[in-house]
PDB file of C-alpha atoms and ligand atoms in Angstrom:
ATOM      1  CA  UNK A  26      25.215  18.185  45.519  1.00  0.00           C
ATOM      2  CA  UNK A  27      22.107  19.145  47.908  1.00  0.00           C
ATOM      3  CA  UNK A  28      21.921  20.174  51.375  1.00  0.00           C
ATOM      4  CA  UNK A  29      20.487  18.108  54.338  1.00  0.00           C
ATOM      5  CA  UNK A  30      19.651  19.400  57.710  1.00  0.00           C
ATOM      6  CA  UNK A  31      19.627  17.242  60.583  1.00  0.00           C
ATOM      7  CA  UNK A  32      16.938  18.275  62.536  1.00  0.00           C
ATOM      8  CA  UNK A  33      17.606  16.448  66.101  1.00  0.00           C
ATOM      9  CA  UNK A  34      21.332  16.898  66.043  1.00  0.00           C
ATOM     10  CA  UNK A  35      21.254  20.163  64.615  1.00  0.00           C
ATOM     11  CA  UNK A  36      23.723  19.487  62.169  1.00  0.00           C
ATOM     12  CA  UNK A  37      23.228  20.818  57.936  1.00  0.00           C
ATOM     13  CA  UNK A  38      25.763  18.329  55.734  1.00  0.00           C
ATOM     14  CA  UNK A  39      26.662  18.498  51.926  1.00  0.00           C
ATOM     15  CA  UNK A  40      25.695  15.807  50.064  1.00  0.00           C
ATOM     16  CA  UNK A  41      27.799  15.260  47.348  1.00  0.00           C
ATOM     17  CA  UNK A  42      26.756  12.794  43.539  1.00  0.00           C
ATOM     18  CA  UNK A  43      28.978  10.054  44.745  1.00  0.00           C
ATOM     19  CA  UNK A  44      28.031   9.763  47.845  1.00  0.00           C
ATOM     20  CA  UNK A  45      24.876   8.680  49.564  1.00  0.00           C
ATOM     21  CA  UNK A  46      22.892  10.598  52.804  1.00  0.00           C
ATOM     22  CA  UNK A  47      23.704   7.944  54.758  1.00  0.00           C
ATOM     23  CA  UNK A  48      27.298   7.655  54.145  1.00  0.00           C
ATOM     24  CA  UNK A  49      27.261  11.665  54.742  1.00  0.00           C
ATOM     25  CA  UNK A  50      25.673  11.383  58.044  1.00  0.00           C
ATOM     26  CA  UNK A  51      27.859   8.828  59.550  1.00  0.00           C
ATOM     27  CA  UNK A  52      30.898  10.994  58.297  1.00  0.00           C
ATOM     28  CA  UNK A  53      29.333  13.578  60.963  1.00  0.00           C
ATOM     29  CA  UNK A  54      28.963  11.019  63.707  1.00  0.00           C
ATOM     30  CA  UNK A  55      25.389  10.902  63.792  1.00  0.00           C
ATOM     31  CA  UNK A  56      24.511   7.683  64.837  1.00  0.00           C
ATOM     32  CA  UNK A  57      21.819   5.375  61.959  1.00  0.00           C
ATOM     33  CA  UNK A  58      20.960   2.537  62.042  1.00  0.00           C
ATOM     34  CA  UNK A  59      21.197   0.383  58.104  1.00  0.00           C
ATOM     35  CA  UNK A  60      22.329  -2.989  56.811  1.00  0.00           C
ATOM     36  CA  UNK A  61      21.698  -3.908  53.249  1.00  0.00           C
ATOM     37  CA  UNK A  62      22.544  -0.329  52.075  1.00  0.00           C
ATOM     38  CA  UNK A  63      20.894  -1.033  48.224  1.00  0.00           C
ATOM     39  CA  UNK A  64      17.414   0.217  49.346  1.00  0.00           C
ATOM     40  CA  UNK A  65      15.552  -2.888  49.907  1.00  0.00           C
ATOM     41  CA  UNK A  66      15.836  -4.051  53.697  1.00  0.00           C
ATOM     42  CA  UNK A  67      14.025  -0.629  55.478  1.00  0.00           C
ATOM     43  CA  UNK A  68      16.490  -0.516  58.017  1.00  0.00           C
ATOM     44  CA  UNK A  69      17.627   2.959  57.368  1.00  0.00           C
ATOM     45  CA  UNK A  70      13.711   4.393  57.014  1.00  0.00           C
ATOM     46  CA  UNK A  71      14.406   7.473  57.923  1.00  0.00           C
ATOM     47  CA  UNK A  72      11.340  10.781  58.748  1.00  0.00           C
ATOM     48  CA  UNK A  73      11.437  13.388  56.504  1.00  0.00           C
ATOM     49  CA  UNK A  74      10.226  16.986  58.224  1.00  0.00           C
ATOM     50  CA  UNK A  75      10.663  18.876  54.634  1.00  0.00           C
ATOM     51  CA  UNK A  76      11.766  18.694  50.861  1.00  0.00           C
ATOM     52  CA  UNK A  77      11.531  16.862  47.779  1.00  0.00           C
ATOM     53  CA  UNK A  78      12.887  13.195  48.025  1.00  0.00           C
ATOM     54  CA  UNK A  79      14.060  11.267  45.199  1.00  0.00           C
ATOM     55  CA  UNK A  80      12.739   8.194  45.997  1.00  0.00           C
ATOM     56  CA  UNK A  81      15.501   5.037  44.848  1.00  0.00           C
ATOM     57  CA  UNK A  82      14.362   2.270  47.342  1.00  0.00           C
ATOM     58  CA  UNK A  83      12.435  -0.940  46.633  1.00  0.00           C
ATOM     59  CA  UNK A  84      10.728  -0.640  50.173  1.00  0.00           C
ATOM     60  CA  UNK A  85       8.098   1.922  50.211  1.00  0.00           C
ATOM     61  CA  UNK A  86       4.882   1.857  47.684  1.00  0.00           C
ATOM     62  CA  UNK A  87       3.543   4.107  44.955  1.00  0.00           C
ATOM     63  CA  UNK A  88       1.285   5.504  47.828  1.00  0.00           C
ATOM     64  CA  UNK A  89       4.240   6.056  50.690  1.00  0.00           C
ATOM     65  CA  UNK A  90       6.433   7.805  47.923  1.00  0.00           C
ATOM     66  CA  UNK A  91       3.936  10.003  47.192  1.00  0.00           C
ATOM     67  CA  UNK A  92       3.337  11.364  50.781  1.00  0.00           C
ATOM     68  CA  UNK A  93       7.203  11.593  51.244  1.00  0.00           C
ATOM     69  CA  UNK A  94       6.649  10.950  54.891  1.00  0.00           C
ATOM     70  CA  UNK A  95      10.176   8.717  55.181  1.00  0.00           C
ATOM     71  CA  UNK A  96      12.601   7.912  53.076  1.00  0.00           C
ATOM     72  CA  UNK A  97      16.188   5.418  52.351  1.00  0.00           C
ATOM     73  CA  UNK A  98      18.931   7.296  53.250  1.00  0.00           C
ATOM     74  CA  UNK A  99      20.925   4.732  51.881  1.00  0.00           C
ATOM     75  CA  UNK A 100      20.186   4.867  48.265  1.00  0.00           C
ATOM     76  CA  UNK A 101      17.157   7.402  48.011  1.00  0.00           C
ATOM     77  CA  UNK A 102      18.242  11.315  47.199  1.00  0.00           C
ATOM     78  CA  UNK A 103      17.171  14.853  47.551  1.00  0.00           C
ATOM     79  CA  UNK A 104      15.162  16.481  44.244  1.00  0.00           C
ATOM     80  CA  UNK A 105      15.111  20.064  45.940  1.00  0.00           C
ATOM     81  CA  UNK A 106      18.118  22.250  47.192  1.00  0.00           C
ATOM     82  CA  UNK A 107      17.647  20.902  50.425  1.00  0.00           C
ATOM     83  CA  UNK A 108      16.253  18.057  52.582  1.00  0.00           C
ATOM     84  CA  UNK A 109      15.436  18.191  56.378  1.00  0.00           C
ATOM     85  CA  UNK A 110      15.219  14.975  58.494  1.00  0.00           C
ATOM     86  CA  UNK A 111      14.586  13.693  61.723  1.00  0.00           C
ATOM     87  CA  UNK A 112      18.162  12.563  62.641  1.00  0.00           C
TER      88      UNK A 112
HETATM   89 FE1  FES B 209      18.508  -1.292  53.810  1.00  0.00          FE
HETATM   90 FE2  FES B 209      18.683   1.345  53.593  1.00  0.00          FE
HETATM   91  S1  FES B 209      19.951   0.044  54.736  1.00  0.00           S
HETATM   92  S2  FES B 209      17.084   0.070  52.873  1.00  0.00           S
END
């Protein structure tokens, strides 16, 4: 499991291996927006302020994974203790 903060709503949620960010964040209420939820519609692009992301999509390039500036929240994962985003 990893930590994620929520950095608008003020909110810091468990992730746990069977379940995905966004499934976590809409547990809390936190409104997201998503629809294919397997990574490849871009939907669910989501800002990331800090942390390593484990990128899973098949939306973003080589280049965009690298700078870690968004991420999927529907498939893509945290690779550090904890992950803060813009939601
Ligand atoms: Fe389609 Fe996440 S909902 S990429």
């Amino acid at each position: 499991p990893f930590e994620v903060s929520l950095a608008v709503s003020g909110l810091t949620i468990t992730v746990d291996p069977g379940s995905s960010i966004l499934a976590a964040v809409e547990a809390q209420g936190v409104a997201t927006v998503a629809s294919c939820r397997e990574g490849t519609c871009g939907t669910c692009e989501t800002e990331v302020v800090s942390g390593e992301v484990d990128h899973r999509d098949s939306v973003l390039s080589p280049a965009e994974r690298a700078e870690s500036e968004s991420m999927m929240i529907c498939v893509s994962r945290s690779a550090s203790a904890r992950l803060v985003l813009e939601l």
